[in-house]
PDB file of C-alpha atoms in Angstrom:
ATOM      1  CA  UNK A   1      87.640 111.404  91.395  1.00 38.00           C
ATOM      2  CA  UNK A   2      90.698 110.586  90.076  1.00 36.00           C
ATOM      3  CA  UNK A   3      92.600 111.342  86.709  1.00 36.00           C
ATOM      4  CA  UNK A   4      91.718 109.493  84.080  1.00 38.00           C
ATOM      5  CA  UNK A   5      94.983 108.666  82.426  1.00 37.00           C
ATOM      6  CA  UNK A   6      96.470 107.832  86.126  1.00 37.00           C
ATOM      7  CA  UNK A   7      95.816 104.668  87.511  1.00 41.00           C
ATOM      8  CA  UNK A   8      95.039 104.423  91.531  1.00 44.00           C
ATOM      9  CA  UNK A   9      97.583 102.675  93.261  1.00 47.00           C
ATOM     10  CA  UNK A  10      99.899 102.747  91.018  1.00 50.00           C
ATOM     11  CA  UNK A  11     102.437 104.026  93.452  1.00 57.00           C
ATOM     12  CA  UNK A  12     102.385 105.624  96.816  1.00 62.00           C
ATOM     13  CA  UNK A  13     103.383 108.735  95.229  1.00 59.00           C
ATOM     14  CA  UNK A  14     100.592 108.785  92.661  1.00 55.00           C
ATOM     15  CA  UNK A  15      98.281 107.945  95.844  1.00 58.00           C
ATOM     16  CA  UNK A  16      99.531 111.160  97.362  1.00 56.00           C
ATOM     17  CA  UNK A  17      99.429 113.798  94.617  1.00 53.00           C
ATOM     18  CA  UNK A  18      95.378 112.325  94.339  1.00 53.00           C
ATOM     19  CA  UNK A  19      94.743 112.780  97.722  1.00 56.00           C
ATOM     20  CA  UNK A  20      96.591 116.034  97.673  1.00 53.00           C
ATOM     21  CA  UNK A  21      94.428 117.074  94.267  1.00 50.00           C
ATOM     22  CA  UNK A  22      91.135 115.963  96.990  1.00 50.00           C
ATOM     23  CA  UNK A  23      92.135 117.788  99.647  1.00 50.00           C
ATOM     24  CA  UNK A  24      92.527 121.209  97.731  1.00 50.00           C
ATOM     25  CA  UNK A  25      89.568 121.083  95.586  1.00 56.00           C
ATOM     26  CA  UNK A  26      86.916 119.101  97.434  1.00 79.00           C
ATOM     27  CA  UNK A  27      84.166 120.622  98.790  1.00 89.00           C
ATOM     28  CA  UNK A  28      80.809 118.529  99.991  1.00 90.00           C
ATOM     29  CA  UNK A  29      78.876 122.335 100.588  1.00 92.00           C
ATOM     30  CA  UNK A  30      76.206 120.294  98.620  1.00 91.00           C
ATOM     31  CA  UNK A  31      75.722 118.133 101.604  1.00 92.00           C
ATOM     32  CA  UNK A  32      73.093 119.223 104.008  1.00 91.00           C
ATOM     33  CA  UNK A  33      73.315 119.475 108.038  1.00 94.00           C
ATOM     34  CA  UNK A  34      70.005 118.318 108.863  1.00 93.00           C
ATOM     35  CA  UNK A  35      68.052 118.986 112.080  1.00 95.00           C
ATOM     36  CA  UNK A  36      67.584 115.512 112.891  1.00 95.00           C
ATOM     37  CA  UNK A  37      71.627 114.861 111.928  1.00 94.00           C
ATOM     38  CA  UNK A  38      72.578 117.546 114.231  1.00 96.00           C
ATOM     39  CA  UNK A  39      70.314 116.807 116.815  1.00 96.00           C
ATOM     40  CA  UNK A  40      71.929 113.011 116.828  1.00 96.00           C
ATOM     41  CA  UNK A  41      75.593 114.764 117.071  1.00 97.00           C
ATOM     42  CA  UNK A  42      74.600 116.918 120.045  1.00 97.00           C
ATOM     43  CA  UNK A  43      72.257 115.131 122.048  1.00 96.00           C
ATOM     44  CA  UNK A  44      72.527 111.074 120.503  1.00 94.00           C
ATOM     45  CA  UNK A  45      69.883 108.604 120.374  1.00 94.00           C
ATOM     46  CA  UNK A  46      68.009 106.133 122.923  1.00 93.00           C
ATOM     47  CA  UNK A  47      70.639 103.403 122.037  1.00 91.00           C
ATOM     48  CA  UNK A  48      73.840 105.167 124.249  1.00 89.00           C
ATOM     49  CA  UNK A  49      76.357 104.286 121.272  1.00 91.00           C
ATOM     50  CA  UNK A  50      74.736 105.998 118.780  1.00 94.00           C
ATOM     51  CA  UNK A  51      75.654 109.905 118.613  1.00 94.00           C
ATOM     52  CA  UNK A  52      75.990 112.110 121.673  1.00 95.00           C
ATOM     53  CA  UNK A  53      78.362 114.460 121.634  1.00 97.00           C
ATOM     54  CA  UNK A  54      77.848 117.337 124.126  1.00 97.00           C
ATOM     55  CA  UNK A  55      79.478 118.163 127.131  1.00 97.00           C
ATOM     56  CA  UNK A  56      78.631 116.366 129.902  1.00 94.00           C
ATOM     57  CA  UNK A  57      76.209 113.593 128.201  1.00 94.00           C
ATOM     58  CA  UNK A  58      79.492 111.063 129.255  1.00 94.00           C
ATOM     59  CA  UNK A  59      78.339 108.722 127.126  1.00 95.00           C
ATOM     60  CA  UNK A  60      81.389 106.119 127.396  1.00 95.00           C
ATOM     61  CA  UNK A  61      83.719 105.852 124.292  1.00 95.00           C
ATOM     62  CA  UNK A  62      82.416 109.356 122.796  1.00 97.00           C
ATOM     63  CA  UNK A  63      83.865 112.280 122.563  1.00 98.00           C
ATOM     64  CA  UNK A  64      82.608 115.837 123.797  1.00 98.00           C
ATOM     65  CA  UNK A  65      82.733 119.233 122.298  1.00 98.00           C
ATOM     66  CA  UNK A  66      84.271 121.920 124.377  1.00 98.00           C
ATOM     67  CA  UNK A  67      81.658 122.683 127.176  1.00 98.00           C
ATOM     68  CA  UNK A  68      81.586 126.076 126.059  1.00 98.00           C
ATOM     69  CA  UNK A  69      79.937 125.610 122.480  1.00 98.00           C
ATOM     70  CA  UNK A  70      77.041 125.557 121.917  1.00 97.00           C
ATOM     71  CA  UNK A  71      74.745 123.352 119.248  1.00 97.00           C
ATOM     72  CA  UNK A  72      74.817 126.483 116.836  1.00 97.00           C
ATOM     73  CA  UNK A  73      78.739 126.268 117.296  1.00 98.00           C
ATOM     74  CA  UNK A  74      78.367 122.581 116.277  1.00 98.00           C
ATOM     75  CA  UNK A  75      76.410 123.135 112.951  1.00 98.00           C
ATOM     76  CA  UNK A  76      78.467 125.958 111.545  1.00 98.00           C
ATOM     77  CA  UNK A  77      81.374 123.791 112.543  1.00 98.00           C
ATOM     78  CA  UNK A  78      80.474 120.800 110.525  1.00 98.00           C
ATOM     79  CA  UNK A  79      78.725 123.344 107.738  1.00 97.00           C
ATOM     80  CA  UNK A  80      82.277 124.746 107.418  1.00 97.00           C
ATOM     81  CA  UNK A  81      83.888 121.022 107.368  1.00 97.00           C
ATOM     82  CA  UNK A  82      81.872 119.819 104.715  1.00 96.00           C
ATOM     83  CA  UNK A  83      82.469 123.666 102.607  1.00 96.00           C
ATOM     84  CA  UNK A  84      86.103 123.297 103.015  1.00 94.00           C
ATOM     85  CA  UNK A  85      88.058 120.581 104.831  1.00 95.00           C
ATOM     86  CA  UNK A  86      91.250 120.055 105.333  1.00 93.00           C
ATOM     87  CA  UNK A  87      91.611 116.369 105.494  1.00 92.00           C
ATOM     88  CA  UNK A  88      89.283 113.600 103.412  1.00 90.00           C
ATOM     89  CA  UNK A  89      90.189 110.409 103.495  1.00 88.00           C
ATOM     90  CA  UNK A  90      88.230 107.075 101.859  1.00 83.00           C
ATOM     91  CA  UNK A  91      88.709 106.749  98.149  1.00 79.00           C
ATOM     92  CA  UNK A  92      84.803 105.741  98.143  1.00 80.00           C
ATOM     93  CA  UNK A  93      81.846 106.069 100.868  1.00 82.00           C
ATOM     94  CA  UNK A  94      82.428 106.534 103.671  1.00 91.00           C
ATOM     95  CA  UNK A  95      84.420 109.483 103.357  1.00 90.00           C
ATOM     96  CA  UNK A  96      85.815 111.403 106.501  1.00 94.00           C
ATOM     97  CA  UNK A  97      85.977 114.896 106.387  1.00 94.00           C
ATOM     98  CA  UNK A  98      88.145 116.731 108.956  1.00 96.00           C
ATOM     99  CA  UNK A  99      88.795 120.468 109.719  1.00 96.00           C
ATOM    100  CA  UNK A 100      90.415 122.317 112.489  1.00 97.00           C
ATOM    101  CA  UNK A 101      87.565 124.917 113.678  1.00 97.00           C
ATOM    102  CA  UNK A 102      88.104 127.139 116.523  1.00 97.00           C
ATOM    103  CA  UNK A 103      91.089 124.629 117.920  1.00 96.00           C
ATOM    104  CA  UNK A 104      88.688 121.979 117.389  1.00 98.00           C
ATOM    105  CA  UNK A 105      89.344 118.872 114.828  1.00 97.00           C
ATOM    106  CA  UNK A 106      85.922 118.077 113.660  1.00 98.00           C
ATOM    107  CA  UNK A 107      85.296 114.881 111.859  1.00 97.00           C
ATOM    108  CA  UNK A 108      82.018 114.658 109.575  1.00 97.00           C
ATOM    109  CA  UNK A 109      81.464 110.491 108.123  1.00 96.00           C
ATOM    110  CA  UNK A 110      79.924 110.840 104.725  1.00 95.00           C
ATOM    111  CA  UNK A 111      78.086 108.043 102.873  1.00 94.00           C
ATOM    112  CA  UNK A 112      75.738 106.974 100.355  1.00 90.00           C
ATOM    113  CA  UNK A 113      72.214 107.424 100.378  1.00 87.00           C
ATOM    114  CA  UNK A 114      69.152 107.352  97.784  1.00 88.00           C
ATOM    115  CA  UNK A 115      69.951 111.191  96.889  1.00 85.00           C
ATOM    116  CA  UNK A 116      73.724 110.808  96.854  1.00 87.00           C
ATOM    117  CA  UNK A 117      75.915 111.797  99.830  1.00 89.00           C
ATOM    118  CA  UNK A 118      74.633 112.196 103.503  1.00 92.00           C
ATOM    119  CA  UNK A 119      76.291 112.901 106.473  1.00 93.00           C
ATOM    120  CA  UNK A 120      76.052 110.299 108.739  1.00 94.00           C
ATOM    121  CA  UNK A 121      77.864 111.180 111.852  1.00 95.00           C
ATOM    122  CA  UNK A 122      79.697 114.253 113.142  1.00 98.00           C
ATOM    123  CA  UNK A 123      82.052 114.525 116.204  1.00 98.00           C
ATOM    124  CA  UNK A 124      85.020 116.117 117.583  1.00 98.00           C
ATOM    125  CA  UNK A 125      88.650 114.291 117.086  1.00 97.00           C
ATOM    126  CA  UNK A 126      90.790 116.255 119.588  1.00 97.00           C
ATOM    127  CA  UNK A 127      91.215 119.847 120.917  1.00 97.00           C
ATOM    128  CA  UNK A 128      90.911 122.934 123.058  1.00 96.00           C
ATOM    129  CA  UNK A 129      88.117 121.446 125.617  1.00 98.00           C
ATOM    130  CA  UNK A 130      87.768 117.846 124.039  1.00 98.00           C
ATOM    131  CA  UNK A 131      87.672 115.069 126.416  1.00 97.00           C
ATOM    132  CA  UNK A 132      86.629 111.207 125.760  1.00 97.00           C
ATOM    133  CA  UNK A 133      84.664 109.636 127.801  1.00 96.00           C
ATOM    134  CA  UNK A 134      86.687 106.289 128.269  1.00 96.00           C
ATOM    135  CA  UNK A 135      85.062 103.872 131.344  1.00 94.00           C
ATOM    136  CA  UNK A 136      87.599 105.236 133.623  1.00 92.00           C
ATOM    137  CA  UNK A 137      86.944 108.845 133.464  1.00 93.00           C
ATOM    138  CA  UNK A 138      87.055 111.727 130.862  1.00 95.00           C
ATOM    139  CA  UNK A 139      90.600 111.724 128.781  1.00 96.00           C
ATOM    140  CA  UNK A 140      91.408 115.263 127.563  1.00 96.00           C
ATOM    141  CA  UNK A 141      92.453 115.196 123.563  1.00 96.00           C
ATOM    142  CA  UNK A 142      94.632 118.550 123.117  1.00 96.00           C
ATOM    143  CA  UNK A 143      94.584 119.744 119.889  1.00 94.00           C
ATOM    144  CA  UNK A 144      97.299 117.708 117.580  1.00 91.00           C
ATOM    145  CA  UNK A 145      97.087 117.937 114.298  1.00 88.00           C
ATOM    146  CA  UNK A 146      99.915 115.291 113.640  1.00 85.00           C
ATOM    147  CA  UNK A 147      96.762 113.029 113.573  1.00 86.00           C
ATOM    148  CA  UNK A 148      96.496 113.318 110.369  1.00 86.00           C
ATOM    149  CA  UNK A 149      99.655 111.616 109.381  1.00 82.00           C
ATOM    150  CA  UNK A 150      98.435 108.052 110.393  1.00 66.00           C
TER     151      UNK A 150
END
């Protein structure tokens, strides 16, 4: 990725232009949303630190999708985020692809696998009905698109 005649990191302005080009043209629609990964995102693993973002699971330090979202809604949101991410961060894998879908900012994390890029994780960052489970209780994370400016 990048322009053949422009050195990445040459100036902040060059980096900003290259990132803008990536945001406009990059698509990861070829990366599949597998049943295994969808289950990981929705229900999680036996290790409570891995996955599990379904509303009501209550896994500490995890965000949860809105109560009204179904597993099918999450699958569609992940596919939409891969197809048309609004923000892509990372110069090389892992890539973080974000998109606002129905009032929720969804993040998909891509890593290099044996056969190319693979979805490694996905979760809601913020939005209507999104909560993070802190040790002291649930914390609402309302929609905040300024998170992309950090």
